[in-house]
GROMACS .gro file of C-alpha atoms in nm:
model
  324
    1UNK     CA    1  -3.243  -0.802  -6.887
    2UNK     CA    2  -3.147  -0.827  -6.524
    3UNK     CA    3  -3.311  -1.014  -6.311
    4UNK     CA    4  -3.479  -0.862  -5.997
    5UNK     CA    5  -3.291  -1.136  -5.733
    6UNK     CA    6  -2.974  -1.014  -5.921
    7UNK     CA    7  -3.049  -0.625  -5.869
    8UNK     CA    8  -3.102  -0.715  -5.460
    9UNK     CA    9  -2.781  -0.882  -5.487
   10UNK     CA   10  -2.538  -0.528  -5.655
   11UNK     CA   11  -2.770  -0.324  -5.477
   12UNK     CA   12  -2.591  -0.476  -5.147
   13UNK     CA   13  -2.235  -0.586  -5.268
   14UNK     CA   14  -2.263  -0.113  -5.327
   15UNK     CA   15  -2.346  -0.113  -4.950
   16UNK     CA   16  -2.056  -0.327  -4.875
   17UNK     CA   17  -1.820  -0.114  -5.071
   18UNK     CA   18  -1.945   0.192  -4.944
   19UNK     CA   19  -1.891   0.048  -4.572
   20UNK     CA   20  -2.204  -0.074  -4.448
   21UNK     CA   21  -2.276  -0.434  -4.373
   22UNK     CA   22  -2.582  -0.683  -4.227
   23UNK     CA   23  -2.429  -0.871  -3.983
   24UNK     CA   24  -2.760  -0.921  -3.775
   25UNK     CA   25  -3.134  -0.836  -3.754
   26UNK     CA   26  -3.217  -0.647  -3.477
   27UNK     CA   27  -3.608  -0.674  -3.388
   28UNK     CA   28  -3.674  -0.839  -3.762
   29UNK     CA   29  -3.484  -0.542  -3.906
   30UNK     CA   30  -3.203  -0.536  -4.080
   31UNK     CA   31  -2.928  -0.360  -3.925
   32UNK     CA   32  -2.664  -0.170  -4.088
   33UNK     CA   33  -2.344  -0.121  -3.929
   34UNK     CA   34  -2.142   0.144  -4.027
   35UNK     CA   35  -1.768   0.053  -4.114
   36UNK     CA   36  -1.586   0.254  -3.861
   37UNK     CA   37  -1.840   0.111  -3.599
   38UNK     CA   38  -1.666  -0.213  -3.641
   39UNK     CA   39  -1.357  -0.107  -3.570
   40UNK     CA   40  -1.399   0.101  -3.216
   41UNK     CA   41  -1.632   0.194  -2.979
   42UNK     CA   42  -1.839   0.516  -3.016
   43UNK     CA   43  -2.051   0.721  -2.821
   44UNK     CA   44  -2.430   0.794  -2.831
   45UNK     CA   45  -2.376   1.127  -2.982
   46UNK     CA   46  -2.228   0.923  -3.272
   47UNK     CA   47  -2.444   0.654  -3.287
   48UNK     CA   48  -2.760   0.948  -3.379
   49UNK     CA   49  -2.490   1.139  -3.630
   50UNK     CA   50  -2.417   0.854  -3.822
   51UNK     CA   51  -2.847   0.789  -3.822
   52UNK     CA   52  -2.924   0.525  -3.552
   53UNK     CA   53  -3.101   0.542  -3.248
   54UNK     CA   54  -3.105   0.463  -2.874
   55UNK     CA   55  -3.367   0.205  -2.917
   56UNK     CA   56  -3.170   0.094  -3.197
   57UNK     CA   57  -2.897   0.004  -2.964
   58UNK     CA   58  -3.054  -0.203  -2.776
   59UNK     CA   59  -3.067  -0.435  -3.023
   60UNK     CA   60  -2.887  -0.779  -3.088
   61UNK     CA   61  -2.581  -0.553  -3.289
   62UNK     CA   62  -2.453  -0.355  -3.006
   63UNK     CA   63  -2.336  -0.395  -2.729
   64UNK     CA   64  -2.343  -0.109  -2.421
   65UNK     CA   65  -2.016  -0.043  -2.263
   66UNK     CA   66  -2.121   0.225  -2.023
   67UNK     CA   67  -2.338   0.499  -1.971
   68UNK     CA   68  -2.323   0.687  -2.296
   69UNK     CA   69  -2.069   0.405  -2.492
   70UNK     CA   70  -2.114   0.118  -2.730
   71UNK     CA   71  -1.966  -0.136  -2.911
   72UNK     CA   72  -2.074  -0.351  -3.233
   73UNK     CA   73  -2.107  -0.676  -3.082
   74UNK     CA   74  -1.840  -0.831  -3.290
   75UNK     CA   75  -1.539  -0.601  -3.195
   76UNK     CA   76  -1.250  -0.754  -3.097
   77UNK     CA   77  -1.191  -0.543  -2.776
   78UNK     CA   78  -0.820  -0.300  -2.763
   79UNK     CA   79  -0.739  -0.098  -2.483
   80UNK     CA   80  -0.654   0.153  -2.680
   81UNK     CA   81  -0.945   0.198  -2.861
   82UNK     CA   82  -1.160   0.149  -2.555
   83UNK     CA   83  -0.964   0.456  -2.392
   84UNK     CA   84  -0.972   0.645  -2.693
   85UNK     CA   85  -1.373   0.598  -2.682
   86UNK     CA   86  -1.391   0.718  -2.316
   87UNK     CA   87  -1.156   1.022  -2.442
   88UNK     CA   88  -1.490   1.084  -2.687
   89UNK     CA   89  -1.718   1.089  -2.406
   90UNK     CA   90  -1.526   1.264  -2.109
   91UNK     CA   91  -1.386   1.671  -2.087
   92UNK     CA   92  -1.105   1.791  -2.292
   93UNK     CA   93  -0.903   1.839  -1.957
   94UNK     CA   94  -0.917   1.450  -1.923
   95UNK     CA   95  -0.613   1.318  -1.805
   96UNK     CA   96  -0.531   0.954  -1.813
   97UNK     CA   97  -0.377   0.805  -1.460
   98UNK     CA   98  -0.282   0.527  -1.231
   99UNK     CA   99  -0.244   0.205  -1.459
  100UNK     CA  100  -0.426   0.343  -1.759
  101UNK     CA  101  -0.106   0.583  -1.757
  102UNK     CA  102   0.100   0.297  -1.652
  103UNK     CA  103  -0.022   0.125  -1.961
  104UNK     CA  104   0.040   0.361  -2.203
  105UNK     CA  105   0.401   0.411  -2.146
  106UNK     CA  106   0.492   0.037  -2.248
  107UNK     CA  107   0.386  -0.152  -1.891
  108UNK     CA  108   0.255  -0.455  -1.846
  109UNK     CA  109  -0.090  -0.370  -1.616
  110UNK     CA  110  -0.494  -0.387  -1.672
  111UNK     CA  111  -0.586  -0.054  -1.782
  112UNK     CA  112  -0.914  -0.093  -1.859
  113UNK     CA  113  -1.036  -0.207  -1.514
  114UNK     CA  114  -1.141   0.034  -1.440
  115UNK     CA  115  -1.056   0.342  -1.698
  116UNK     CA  116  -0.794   0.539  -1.460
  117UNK     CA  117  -0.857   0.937  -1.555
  118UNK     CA  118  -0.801   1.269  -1.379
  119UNK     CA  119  -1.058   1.599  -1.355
  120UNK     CA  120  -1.054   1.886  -1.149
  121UNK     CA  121  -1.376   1.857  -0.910
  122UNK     CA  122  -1.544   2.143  -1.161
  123UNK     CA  123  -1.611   1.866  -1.395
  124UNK     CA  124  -1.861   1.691  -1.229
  125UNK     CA  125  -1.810   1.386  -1.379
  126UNK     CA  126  -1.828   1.099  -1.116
  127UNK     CA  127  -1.700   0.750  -1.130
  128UNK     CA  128  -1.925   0.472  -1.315
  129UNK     CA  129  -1.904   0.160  -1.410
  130UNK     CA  130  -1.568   0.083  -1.615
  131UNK     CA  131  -1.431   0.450  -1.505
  132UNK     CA  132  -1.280   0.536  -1.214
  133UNK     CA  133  -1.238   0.931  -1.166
  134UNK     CA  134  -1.002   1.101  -0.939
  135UNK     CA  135  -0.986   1.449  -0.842
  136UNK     CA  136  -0.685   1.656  -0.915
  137UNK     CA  137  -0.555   1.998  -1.044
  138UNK     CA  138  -0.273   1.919  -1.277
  139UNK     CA  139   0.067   2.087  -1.325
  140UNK     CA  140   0.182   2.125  -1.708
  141UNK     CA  141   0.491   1.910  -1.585
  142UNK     CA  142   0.284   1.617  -1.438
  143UNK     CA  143   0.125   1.528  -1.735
  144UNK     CA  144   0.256   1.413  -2.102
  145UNK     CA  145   0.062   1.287  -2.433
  146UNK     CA  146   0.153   0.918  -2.522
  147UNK     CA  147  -0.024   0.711  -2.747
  148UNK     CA  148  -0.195   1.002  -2.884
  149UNK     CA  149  -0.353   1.038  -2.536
  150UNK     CA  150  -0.307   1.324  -2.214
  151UNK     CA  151  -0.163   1.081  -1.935
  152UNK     CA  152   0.047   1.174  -1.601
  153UNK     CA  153   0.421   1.135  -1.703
  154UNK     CA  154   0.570   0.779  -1.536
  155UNK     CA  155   0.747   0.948  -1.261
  156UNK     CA  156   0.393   1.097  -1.152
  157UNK     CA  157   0.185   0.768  -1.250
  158UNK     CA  158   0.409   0.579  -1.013
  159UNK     CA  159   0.430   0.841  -0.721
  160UNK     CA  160  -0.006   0.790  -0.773
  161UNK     CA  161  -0.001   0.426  -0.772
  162UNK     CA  162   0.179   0.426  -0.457
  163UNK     CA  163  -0.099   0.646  -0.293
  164UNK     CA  164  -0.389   0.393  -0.475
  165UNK     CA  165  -0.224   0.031  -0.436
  166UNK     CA  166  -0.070  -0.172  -0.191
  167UNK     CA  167   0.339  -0.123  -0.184
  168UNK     CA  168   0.422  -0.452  -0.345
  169UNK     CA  169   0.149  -0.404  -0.601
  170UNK     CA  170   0.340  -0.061  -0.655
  171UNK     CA  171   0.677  -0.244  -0.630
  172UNK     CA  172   0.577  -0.472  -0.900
  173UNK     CA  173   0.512  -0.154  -1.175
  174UNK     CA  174   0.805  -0.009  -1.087
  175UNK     CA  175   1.033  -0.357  -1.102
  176UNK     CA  176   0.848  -0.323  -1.468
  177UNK     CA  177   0.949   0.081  -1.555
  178UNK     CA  178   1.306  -0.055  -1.459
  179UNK     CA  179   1.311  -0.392  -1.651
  180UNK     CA  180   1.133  -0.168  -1.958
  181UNK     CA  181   1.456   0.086  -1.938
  182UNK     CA  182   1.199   0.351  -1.882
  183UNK     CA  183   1.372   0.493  -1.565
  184UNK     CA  184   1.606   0.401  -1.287
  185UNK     CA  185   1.595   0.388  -0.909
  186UNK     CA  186   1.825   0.691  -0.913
  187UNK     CA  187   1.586   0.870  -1.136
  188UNK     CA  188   1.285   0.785  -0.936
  189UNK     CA  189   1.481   0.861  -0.535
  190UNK     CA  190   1.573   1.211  -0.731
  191UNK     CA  191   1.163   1.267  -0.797
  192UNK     CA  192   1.051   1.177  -0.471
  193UNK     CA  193   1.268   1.409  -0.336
  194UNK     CA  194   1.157   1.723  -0.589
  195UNK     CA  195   0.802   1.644  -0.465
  196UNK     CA  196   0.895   1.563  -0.089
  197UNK     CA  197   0.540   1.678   0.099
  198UNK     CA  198   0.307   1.565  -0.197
  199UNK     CA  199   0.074   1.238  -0.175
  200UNK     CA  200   0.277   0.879  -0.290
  201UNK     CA  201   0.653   1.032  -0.266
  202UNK     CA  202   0.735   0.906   0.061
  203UNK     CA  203   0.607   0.575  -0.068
  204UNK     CA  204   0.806   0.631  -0.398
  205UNK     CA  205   1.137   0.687  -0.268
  206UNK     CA  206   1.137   0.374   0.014
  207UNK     CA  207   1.008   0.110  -0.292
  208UNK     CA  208   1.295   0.310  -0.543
  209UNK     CA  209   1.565   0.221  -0.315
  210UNK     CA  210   1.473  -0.158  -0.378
  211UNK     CA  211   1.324  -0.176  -0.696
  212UNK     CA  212   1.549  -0.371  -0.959
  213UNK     CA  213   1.482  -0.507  -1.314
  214UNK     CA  214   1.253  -0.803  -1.257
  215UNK     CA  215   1.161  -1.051  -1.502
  216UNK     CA  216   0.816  -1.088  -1.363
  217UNK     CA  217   0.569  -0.934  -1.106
  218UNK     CA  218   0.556  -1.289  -0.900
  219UNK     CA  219   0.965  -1.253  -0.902
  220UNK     CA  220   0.865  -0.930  -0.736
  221UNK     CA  221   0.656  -1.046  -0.471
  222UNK     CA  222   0.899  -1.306  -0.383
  223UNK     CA  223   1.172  -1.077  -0.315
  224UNK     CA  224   0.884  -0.862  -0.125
  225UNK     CA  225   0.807  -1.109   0.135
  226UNK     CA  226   1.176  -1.205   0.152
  227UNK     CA  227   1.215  -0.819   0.294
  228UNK     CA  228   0.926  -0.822   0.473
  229UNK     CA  229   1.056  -1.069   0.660
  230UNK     CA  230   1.403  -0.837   0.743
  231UNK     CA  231   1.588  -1.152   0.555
  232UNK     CA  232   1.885  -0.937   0.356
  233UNK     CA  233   1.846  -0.802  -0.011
  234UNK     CA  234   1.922  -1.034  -0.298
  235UNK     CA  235   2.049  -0.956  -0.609
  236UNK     CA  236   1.820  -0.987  -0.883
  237UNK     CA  237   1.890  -1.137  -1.184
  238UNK     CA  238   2.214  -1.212  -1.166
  239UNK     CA  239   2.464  -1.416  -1.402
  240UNK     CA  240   2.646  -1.731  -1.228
  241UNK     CA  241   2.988  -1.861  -1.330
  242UNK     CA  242   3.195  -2.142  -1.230
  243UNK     CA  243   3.533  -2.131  -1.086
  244UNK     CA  244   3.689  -2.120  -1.488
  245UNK     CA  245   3.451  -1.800  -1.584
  246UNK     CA  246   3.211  -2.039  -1.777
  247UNK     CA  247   2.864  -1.888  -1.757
  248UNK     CA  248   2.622  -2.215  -1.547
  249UNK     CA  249   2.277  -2.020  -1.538
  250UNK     CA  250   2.097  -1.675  -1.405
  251UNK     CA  251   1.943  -1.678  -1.096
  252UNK     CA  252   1.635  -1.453  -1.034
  253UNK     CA  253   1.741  -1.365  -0.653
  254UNK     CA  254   2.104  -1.440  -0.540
  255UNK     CA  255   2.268  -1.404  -0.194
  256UNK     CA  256   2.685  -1.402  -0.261
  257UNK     CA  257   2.795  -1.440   0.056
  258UNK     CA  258   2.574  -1.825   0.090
  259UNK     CA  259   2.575  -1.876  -0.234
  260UNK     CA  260   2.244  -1.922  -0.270
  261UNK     CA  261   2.025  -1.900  -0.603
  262UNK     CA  262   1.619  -1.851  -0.554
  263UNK     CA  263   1.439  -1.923  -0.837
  264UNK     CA  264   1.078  -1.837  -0.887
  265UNK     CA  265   0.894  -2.145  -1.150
  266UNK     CA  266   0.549  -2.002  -1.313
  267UNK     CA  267   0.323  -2.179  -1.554
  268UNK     CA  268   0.646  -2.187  -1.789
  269UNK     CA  269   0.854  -2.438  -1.586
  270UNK     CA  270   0.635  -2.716  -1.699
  271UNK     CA  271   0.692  -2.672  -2.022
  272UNK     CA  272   1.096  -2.678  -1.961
  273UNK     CA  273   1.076  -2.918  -1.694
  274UNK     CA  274   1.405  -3.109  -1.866
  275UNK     CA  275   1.592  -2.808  -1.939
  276UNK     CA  276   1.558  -2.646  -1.614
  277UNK     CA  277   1.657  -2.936  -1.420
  278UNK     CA  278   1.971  -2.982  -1.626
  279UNK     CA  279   2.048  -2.570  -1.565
  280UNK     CA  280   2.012  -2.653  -1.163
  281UNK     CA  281   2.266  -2.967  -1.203
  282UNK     CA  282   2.478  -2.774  -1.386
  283UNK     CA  283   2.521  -2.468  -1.081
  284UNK     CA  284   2.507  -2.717  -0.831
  285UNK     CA  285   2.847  -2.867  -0.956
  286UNK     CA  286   2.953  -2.563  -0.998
  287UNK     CA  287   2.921  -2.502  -0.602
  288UNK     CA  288   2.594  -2.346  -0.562
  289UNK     CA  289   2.278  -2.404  -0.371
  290UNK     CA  290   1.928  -2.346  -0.538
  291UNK     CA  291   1.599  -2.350  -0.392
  292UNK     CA  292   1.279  -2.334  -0.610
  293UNK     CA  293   0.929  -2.180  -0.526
  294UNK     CA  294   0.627  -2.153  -0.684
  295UNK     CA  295   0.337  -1.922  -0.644
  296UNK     CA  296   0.185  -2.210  -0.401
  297UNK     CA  297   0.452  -2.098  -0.182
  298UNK     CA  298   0.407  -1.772  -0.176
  299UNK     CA  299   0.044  -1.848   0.012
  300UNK     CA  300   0.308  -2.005   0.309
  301UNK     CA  301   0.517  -1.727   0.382
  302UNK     CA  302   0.620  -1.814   0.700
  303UNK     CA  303   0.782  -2.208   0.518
  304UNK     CA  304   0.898  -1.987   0.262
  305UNK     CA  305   1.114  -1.759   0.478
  306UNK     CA  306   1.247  -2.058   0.732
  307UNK     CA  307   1.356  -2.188   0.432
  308UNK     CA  308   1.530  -1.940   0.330
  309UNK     CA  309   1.653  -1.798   0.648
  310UNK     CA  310   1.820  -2.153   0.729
  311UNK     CA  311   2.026  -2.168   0.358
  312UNK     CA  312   2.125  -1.889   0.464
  313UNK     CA  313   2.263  -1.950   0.829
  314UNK     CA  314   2.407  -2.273   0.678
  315UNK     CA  315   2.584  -2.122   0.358
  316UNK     CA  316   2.712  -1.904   0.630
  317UNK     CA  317   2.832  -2.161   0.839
  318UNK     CA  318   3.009  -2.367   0.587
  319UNK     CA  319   3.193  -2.023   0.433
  320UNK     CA  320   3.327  -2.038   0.774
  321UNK     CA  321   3.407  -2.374   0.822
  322UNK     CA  322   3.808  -2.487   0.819
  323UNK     CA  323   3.897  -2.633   0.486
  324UNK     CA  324   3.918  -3.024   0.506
   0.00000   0.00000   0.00000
């Protein structure tokens, strides 16, 4: 004869298996969370299919993301799924933009911070918290499905981040698409152009003829302020020999003519300290000059670029100088 504890305890290891759990009470309640709940966020027309209410929701379980979109409180947050749940909630016509877009095709930005999207002004659906809404009638060519999602194509999320950020913000996503392999500087001067006259494309085409495949945003904004400041453009990333051929390092920004290496150090140089140090002696035998900056230095600008400015009059000056 079974037991009645023992019936309570198959009667919930069926819930379980049928994709229900009891993670939490919710006002002395036990409160079931449906399986796919777990997993993504869902909207209030959901929530009352799948049996639970709005006062429900307020409980201890959920959590409310915005107006109209929840979470279980234990979901381990995605961007994907996050966008997918505002695709539940907004128009059909929803297009994905700015660095939501960005994100989707394989770049390294916040696209959740706001939710990017694009309606035509019929919608009426208006910015809220966690969504930020732009206006916009769409051509069939400026838009593309990626992840499973509508988004702007990249040439078209870049031309609309210039428009919406500041240039070496933009700079910085498009140093990305390049690094990525997702387009060229070619590519992107030959888009501008096609769309000469439209919002972003002047903007497009001046950062395209200086983008280049950086390793990191802060690489980026170092060679930014370096043309702000009308010093000549470096070459990025580029692969240092000795006088034999023999490979001595990469530099992030390199002037030829000085021979002169910049080198950006993030969080990571601390944890290489020894190795780095032996990759500068190494291209310093090998006849170059290397200076180092962090993102401390980037708050001096004006150090930064006398700095640099004077390695550069003085690799000058000893290029020129009369062999001893």
């Amino acid at each position: 004869m079974i037991k009645p504890p023992q019936v309570g305890f198959l009667y919930r290891l069926g819930r379980q298996a049928l994709g229900a759990v009891t993670p939490s009470c919710d006002m002395g309640q036990a409160s079931r969370v449906p399986a796919n709940f777990m997993r993504r966020p869902f909207t209030l027309s959901e929530a009352h299919s799948a049996g639970i209410s709005r006062k429900r929701l307020s409980g201890k379980s959920w959590r409310r993301i915005a107006r109209g979109l929840y979470c279980w409180t234990g979901w381990r947050a995605d961007h994907l799924q996050l966008m997918n749940g505002w695709k539940g909630l907004l128009p059909e016509e929803t297009i994905f933009g700015g660095r939501s877009a960005a994100w989707l095709w394989g770049l390294d930005v916040n696209p959740v911070d706001p939710v990017e999207v694009i309606l035509p002004a019929s919608s009426g659906i208006r910015s809220r918290t966690g969504l930020k809404v732009r206006y916009n009638v769409m051509e069939d060519d400026d838009h593309a499905r990626v992840r499973g999602l509508r988004a702007t194509t990249l040439s078209r999320t870049l031309r609309d981040l210039c428009v919406h950020i500041t240039p070496v913000e933009a700079l910085c996503v498009i140093d990305m698409a390049v690094a990525a392999k997702r387009t060229d500087p070619r590519a992107l001067v030959d888009y501008a152009d096609s769309v000469r006259g439209r919002p972003g494309s002047w903007r497009l085409r001046q950062l395209a003829q200086v983008a280049a495949a950086a390793e990191s945003p802060m690489e980026t904004r170092l060679r930014w302020l370096l043309l702000s400041a009308g010093l000549p453009r470096p070459d990025v990333q580029r692969d240092l020999r000795d006088a034999d051929g023999r490979f001595v390092g990469r530099a992030d920004l390199f002037y030829e003519a000085a021979r002169l290496a910049i080198e950006y150090d993030g969080g990571h140089h601390r944890d290489q300290l020894t190795q780095d140090n032996r990759r500068q002696n190494v291209m310093v035998n090998a006849g170059f000059r290397l200076l180092r900056f962090t993102a401390a230095d980037l708050d001096r600008p004006e150090i930064l670029t006398f700095q640099v400015r004077r390695a550069l009059r003085l690799g000058d000056a000893l290029r020129k100088a009369p062999p001893i």
